[in-house]
Coordinates of C-alpha atoms in Angstrom, one line a residue:
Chain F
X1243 CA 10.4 -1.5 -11.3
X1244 CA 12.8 1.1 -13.0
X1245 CA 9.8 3.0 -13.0
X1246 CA 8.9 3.3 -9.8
X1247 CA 12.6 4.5 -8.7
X1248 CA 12.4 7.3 -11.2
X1249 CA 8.9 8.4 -9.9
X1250 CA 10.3 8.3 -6.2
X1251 CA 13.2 10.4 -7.1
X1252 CA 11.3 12.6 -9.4
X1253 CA 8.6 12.9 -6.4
X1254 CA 10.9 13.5 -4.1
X1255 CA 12.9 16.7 -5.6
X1256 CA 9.3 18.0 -6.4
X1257 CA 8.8 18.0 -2.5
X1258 CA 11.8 19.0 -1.4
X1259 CA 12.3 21.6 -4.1
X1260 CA 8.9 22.7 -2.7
X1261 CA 9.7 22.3 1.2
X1262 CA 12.6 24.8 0.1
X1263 CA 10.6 27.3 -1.6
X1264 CA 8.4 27.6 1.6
X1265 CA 11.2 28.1 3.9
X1266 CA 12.8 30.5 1.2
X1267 CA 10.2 33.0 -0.1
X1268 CA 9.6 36.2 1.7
X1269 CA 6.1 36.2 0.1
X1270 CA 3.8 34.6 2.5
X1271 CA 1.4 33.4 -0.1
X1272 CA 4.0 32.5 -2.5
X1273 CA 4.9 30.0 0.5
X1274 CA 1.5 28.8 1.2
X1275 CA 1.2 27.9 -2.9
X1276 CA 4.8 25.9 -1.8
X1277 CA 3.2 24.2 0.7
X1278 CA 0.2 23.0 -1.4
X1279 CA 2.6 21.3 -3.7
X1280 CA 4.4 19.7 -1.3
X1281 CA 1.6 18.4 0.7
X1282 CA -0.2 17.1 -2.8
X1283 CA 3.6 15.2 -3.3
X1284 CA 3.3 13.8 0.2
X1285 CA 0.2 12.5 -1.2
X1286 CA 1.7 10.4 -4.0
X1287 CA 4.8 9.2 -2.1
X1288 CA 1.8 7.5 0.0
X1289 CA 0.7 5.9 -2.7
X1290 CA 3.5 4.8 -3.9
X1291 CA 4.0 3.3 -0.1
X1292 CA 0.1 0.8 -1.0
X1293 CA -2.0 3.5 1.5
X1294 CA -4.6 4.7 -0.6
X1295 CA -7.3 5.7 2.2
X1296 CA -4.3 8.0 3.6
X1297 CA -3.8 9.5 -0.3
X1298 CA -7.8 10.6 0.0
X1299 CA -7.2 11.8 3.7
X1300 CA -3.6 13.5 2.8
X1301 CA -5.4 15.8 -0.4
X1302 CA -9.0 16.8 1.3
X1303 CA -7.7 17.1 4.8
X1304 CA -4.8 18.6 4.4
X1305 CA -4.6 20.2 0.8
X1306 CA -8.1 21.0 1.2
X1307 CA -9.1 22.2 4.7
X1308 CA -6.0 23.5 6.2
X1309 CA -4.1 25.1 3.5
X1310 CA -7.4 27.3 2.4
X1311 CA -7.4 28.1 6.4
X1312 CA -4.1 29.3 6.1
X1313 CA -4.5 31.2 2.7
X1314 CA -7.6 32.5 4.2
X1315 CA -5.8 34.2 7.4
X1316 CA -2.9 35.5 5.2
X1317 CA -4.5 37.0 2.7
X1318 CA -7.2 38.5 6.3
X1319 CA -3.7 40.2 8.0
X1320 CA -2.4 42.0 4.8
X1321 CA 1.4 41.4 6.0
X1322 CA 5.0 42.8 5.2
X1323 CA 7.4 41.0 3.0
X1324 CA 10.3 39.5 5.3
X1325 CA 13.7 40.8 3.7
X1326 CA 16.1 37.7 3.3
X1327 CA 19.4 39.9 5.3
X1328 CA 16.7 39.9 8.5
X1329 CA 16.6 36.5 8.5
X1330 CA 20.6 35.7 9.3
X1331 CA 21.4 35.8 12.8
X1332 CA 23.7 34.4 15.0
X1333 CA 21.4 31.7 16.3
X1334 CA 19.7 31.0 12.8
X1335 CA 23.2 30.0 11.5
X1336 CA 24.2 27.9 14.3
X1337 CA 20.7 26.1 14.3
X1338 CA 21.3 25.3 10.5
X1339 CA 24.4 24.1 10.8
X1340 CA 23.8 21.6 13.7
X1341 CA 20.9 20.0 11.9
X1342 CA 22.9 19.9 8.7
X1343 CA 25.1 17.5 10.5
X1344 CA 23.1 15.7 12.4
X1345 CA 21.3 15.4 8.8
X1346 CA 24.7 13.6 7.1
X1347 CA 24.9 11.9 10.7
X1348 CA 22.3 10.5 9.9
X1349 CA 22.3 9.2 6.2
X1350 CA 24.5 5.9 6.8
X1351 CA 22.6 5.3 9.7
X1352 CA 19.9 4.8 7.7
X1353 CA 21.6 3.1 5.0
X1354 CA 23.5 0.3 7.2
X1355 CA 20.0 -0.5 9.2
X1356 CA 17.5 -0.5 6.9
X1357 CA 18.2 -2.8 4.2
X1358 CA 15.9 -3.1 1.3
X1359 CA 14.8 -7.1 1.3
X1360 CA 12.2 -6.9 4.1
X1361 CA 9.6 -4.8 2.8
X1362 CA 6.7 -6.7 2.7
X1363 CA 3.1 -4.9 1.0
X1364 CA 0.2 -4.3 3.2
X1365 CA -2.3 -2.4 1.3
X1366 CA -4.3 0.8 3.8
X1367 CA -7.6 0.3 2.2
X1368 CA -10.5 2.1 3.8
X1369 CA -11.9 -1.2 5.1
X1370 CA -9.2 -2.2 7.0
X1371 CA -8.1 1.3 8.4
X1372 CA -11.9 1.4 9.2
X1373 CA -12.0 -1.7 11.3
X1374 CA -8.7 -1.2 12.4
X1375 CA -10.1 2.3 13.6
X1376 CA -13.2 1.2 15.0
X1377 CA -11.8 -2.2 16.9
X1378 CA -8.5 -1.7 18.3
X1379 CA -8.2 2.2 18.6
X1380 CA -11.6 3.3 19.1
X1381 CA -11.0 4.9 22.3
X1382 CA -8.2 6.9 20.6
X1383 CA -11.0 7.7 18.0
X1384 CA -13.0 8.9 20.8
X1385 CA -10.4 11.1 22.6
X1386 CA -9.4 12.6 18.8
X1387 CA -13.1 13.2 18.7
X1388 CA -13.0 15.6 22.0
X1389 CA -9.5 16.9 20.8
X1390 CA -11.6 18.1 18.0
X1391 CA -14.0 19.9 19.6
X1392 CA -11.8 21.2 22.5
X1393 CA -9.9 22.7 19.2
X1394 CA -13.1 24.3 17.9
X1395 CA -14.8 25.8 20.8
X1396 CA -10.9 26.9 21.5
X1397 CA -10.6 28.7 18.2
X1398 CA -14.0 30.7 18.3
X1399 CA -13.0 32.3 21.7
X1400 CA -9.9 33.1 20.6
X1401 CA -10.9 34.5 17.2
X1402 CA -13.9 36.2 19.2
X1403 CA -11.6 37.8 22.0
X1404 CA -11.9 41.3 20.5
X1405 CA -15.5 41.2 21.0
X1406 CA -15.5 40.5 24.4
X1407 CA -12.8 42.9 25.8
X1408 CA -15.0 45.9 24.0
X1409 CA -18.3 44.8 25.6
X1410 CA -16.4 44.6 29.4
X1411 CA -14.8 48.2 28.4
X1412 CA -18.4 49.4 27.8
X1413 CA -19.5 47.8 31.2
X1414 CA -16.7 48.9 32.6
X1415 CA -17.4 52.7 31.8
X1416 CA -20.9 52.5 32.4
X1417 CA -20.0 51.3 35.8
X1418 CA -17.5 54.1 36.6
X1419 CA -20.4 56.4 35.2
Chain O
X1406 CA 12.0 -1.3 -6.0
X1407 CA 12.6 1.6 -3.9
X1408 CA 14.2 0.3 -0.6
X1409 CA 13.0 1.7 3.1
X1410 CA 16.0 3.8 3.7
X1411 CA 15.0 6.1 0.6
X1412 CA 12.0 6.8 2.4
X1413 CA 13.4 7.4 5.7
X1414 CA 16.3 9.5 4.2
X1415 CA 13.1 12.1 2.5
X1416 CA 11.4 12.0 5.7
X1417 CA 14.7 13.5 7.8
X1418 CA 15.5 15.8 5.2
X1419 CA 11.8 17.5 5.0
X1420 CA 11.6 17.3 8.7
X1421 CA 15.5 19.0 8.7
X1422 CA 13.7 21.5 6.2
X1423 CA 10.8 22.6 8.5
X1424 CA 12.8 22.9 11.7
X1425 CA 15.3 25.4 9.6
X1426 CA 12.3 27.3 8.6
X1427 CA 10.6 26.8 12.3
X1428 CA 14.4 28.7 13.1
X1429 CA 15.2 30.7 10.8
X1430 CA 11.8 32.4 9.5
X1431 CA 9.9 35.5 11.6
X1432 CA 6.7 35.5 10.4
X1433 CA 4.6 33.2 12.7
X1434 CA 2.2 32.2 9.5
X1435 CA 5.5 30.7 7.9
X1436 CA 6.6 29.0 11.3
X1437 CA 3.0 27.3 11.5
X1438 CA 3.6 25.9 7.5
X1439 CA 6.9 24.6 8.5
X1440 CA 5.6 23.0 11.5
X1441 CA 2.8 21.2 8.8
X1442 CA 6.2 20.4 7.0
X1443 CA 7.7 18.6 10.0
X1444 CA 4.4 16.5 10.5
X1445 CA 4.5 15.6 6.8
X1446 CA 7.8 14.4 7.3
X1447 CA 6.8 12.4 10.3
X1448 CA 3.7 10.8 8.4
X1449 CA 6.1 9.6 5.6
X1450 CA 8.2 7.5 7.9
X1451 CA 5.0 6.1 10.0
X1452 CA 3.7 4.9 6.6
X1453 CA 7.1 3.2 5.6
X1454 CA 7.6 1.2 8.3
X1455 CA 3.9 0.5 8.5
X1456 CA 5.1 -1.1 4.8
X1457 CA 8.1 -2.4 6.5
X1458 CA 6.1 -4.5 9.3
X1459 CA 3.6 -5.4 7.5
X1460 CA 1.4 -4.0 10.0
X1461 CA -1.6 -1.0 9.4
X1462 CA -1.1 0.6 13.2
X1463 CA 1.3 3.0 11.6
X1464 CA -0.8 4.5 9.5
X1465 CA -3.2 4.5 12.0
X1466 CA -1.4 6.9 13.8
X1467 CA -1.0 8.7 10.2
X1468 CA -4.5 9.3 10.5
X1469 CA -4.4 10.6 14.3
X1470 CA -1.2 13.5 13.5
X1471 CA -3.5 14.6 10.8
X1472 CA -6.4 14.9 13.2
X1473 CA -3.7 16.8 15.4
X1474 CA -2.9 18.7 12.7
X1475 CA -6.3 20.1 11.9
X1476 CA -6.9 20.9 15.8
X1477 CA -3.4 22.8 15.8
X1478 CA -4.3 24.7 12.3
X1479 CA -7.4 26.2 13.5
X1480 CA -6.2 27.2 17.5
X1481 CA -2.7 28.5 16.4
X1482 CA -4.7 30.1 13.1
X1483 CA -6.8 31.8 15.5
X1484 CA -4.0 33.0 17.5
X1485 CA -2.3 34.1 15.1
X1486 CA -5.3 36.5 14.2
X1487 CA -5.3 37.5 17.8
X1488 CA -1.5 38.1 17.6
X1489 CA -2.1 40.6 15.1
X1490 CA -5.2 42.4 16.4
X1491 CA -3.5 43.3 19.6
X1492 CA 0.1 44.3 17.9
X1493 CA -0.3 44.6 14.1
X1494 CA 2.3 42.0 13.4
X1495 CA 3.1 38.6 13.1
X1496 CA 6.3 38.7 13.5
X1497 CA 7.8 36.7 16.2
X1498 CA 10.7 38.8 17.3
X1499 CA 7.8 41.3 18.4
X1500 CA 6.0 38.8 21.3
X1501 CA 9.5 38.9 23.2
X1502 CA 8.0 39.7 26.9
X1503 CA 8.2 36.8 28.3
X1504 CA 11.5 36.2 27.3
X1505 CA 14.0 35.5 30.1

């Protein structure tokens, strides 16, 4: 059991350390290699929490798919380094220091409410979330299903829009001609 | 063991992480990651008190936010790249002209 306290805290500076390095870089891709470590710790704080069908979901999903999207599009744009003396403003310092106290607002909150006998074990198999899935939220499944596909046919005429505002210049100029 | 409130406590302070970096950061790439941060954070604390009820609903809707996710990485991905076609930036400061 001793164990499994040092792995949480160990995990858990990993991810914050990590969250921190993505905030703090001014190297875009130095952030998006942050953000892959934190997403793979994520990952293992879930199964350390008995999910194991989210652990799978967690690393291909989002390690997998969405960070190489990202990586993809920042290594496409070819952007500037942000300087770190940019970054302080009036509003960027007031914004950290409210949720820095509503953060320590929060800690005993936490503490006093949550106390640590009831935590009973429920293990997130793929058969369960699968029947779970499929039974009681299926229509949910269903409208995450058109979400999906809104969100793709939404992306290619975005990414496309370039295309399409040349070809109506063209028609536009042929029809002045 | 590791008792709930651990759990919860990460969760708040990744989430407290992201919307700093959703704040403080200009490039809109970097504002997208730590929005991804803030719905890690969320997903630790639906799978915690899924633990803590006993109950599989919460990560459930683990499994919805990621499918959220991945809609919101490729439409704000594909802004983004639209973003910079039109003004050579992604900087955030530069799309003020809506601003009121």
């Amino acid at each position: 059991m001793i164990f499994q306290q040092v792995l949480f805290y160990l995990l858990s500076f990993l991810i914050i350390a990590s969250a921190l390095g993505v905030v703090i870089f001014p190297c875009a891709i130095k952030s998006t290699l942050c953000l892959i470590v934190t997403l793979i710790g994520v990952a293992a704080i879930f199964a350390m929490l008995n999910a194991h069908f989210l652990v799978a979901t967690q690393v291909i999903v989002y390690a997998g798919a969405i960070v190489v999207l990202v990586l993809f599009v920042v290594m496409l744009l070819n952007l500037k380094k942000e300087k770190l003396r940019d970054l302080i403003s009036f509003r960027s310092i007031l914004g950290v220091i409210l949720l820095t106290s509503l953060l320590l607002a929060f800690f005993p909150l936490v503490i006093k409410h949550f106390p640590s006998e009831e935590f009973q074990y429920v293990h997130g198999n793929a058969e369960d979330l699968g029947r779970l899935l499929f039974g009681k939220f299926l229509f949910a499944f269903e409208i995450a299903s058109f979400l999906i596909i809104a969100a793709l046919l939404g992306a290619i005429a975005l990414a496309q829009g370039y295309k399409t505002s040349s070809l109506e210049k063209r028609e536009a100029g042929s029809g002045s001609n | 063991m590791v008792p709930i409130s651990a759990y919860l406590i990460l969760s708040f302070v990744l989430f407290s992480i992201g919307a700093i970096g959703v704040l403080v950061r200009k490039n809109a790439i970097v504002v997208f990651m730590c929005i991804e941060l803030m719905l890690n954070a969320v997903n630790i604390s639906f799978v915690a008190f899924s633990q803590l009820h006993g109950n599989l609903d919460g990560q459930i809707a683990v499994f919805f936010v990621m499918v959220v996710a991945a809609a919101e990485a490729a439409v704000g991905l594909a802004i983004i790249i639209a973003m910079f076609r039109n003004a050579e930036t992604t900087e955030t400061t530069d799309f003020g002209e809506l601003k009121f």
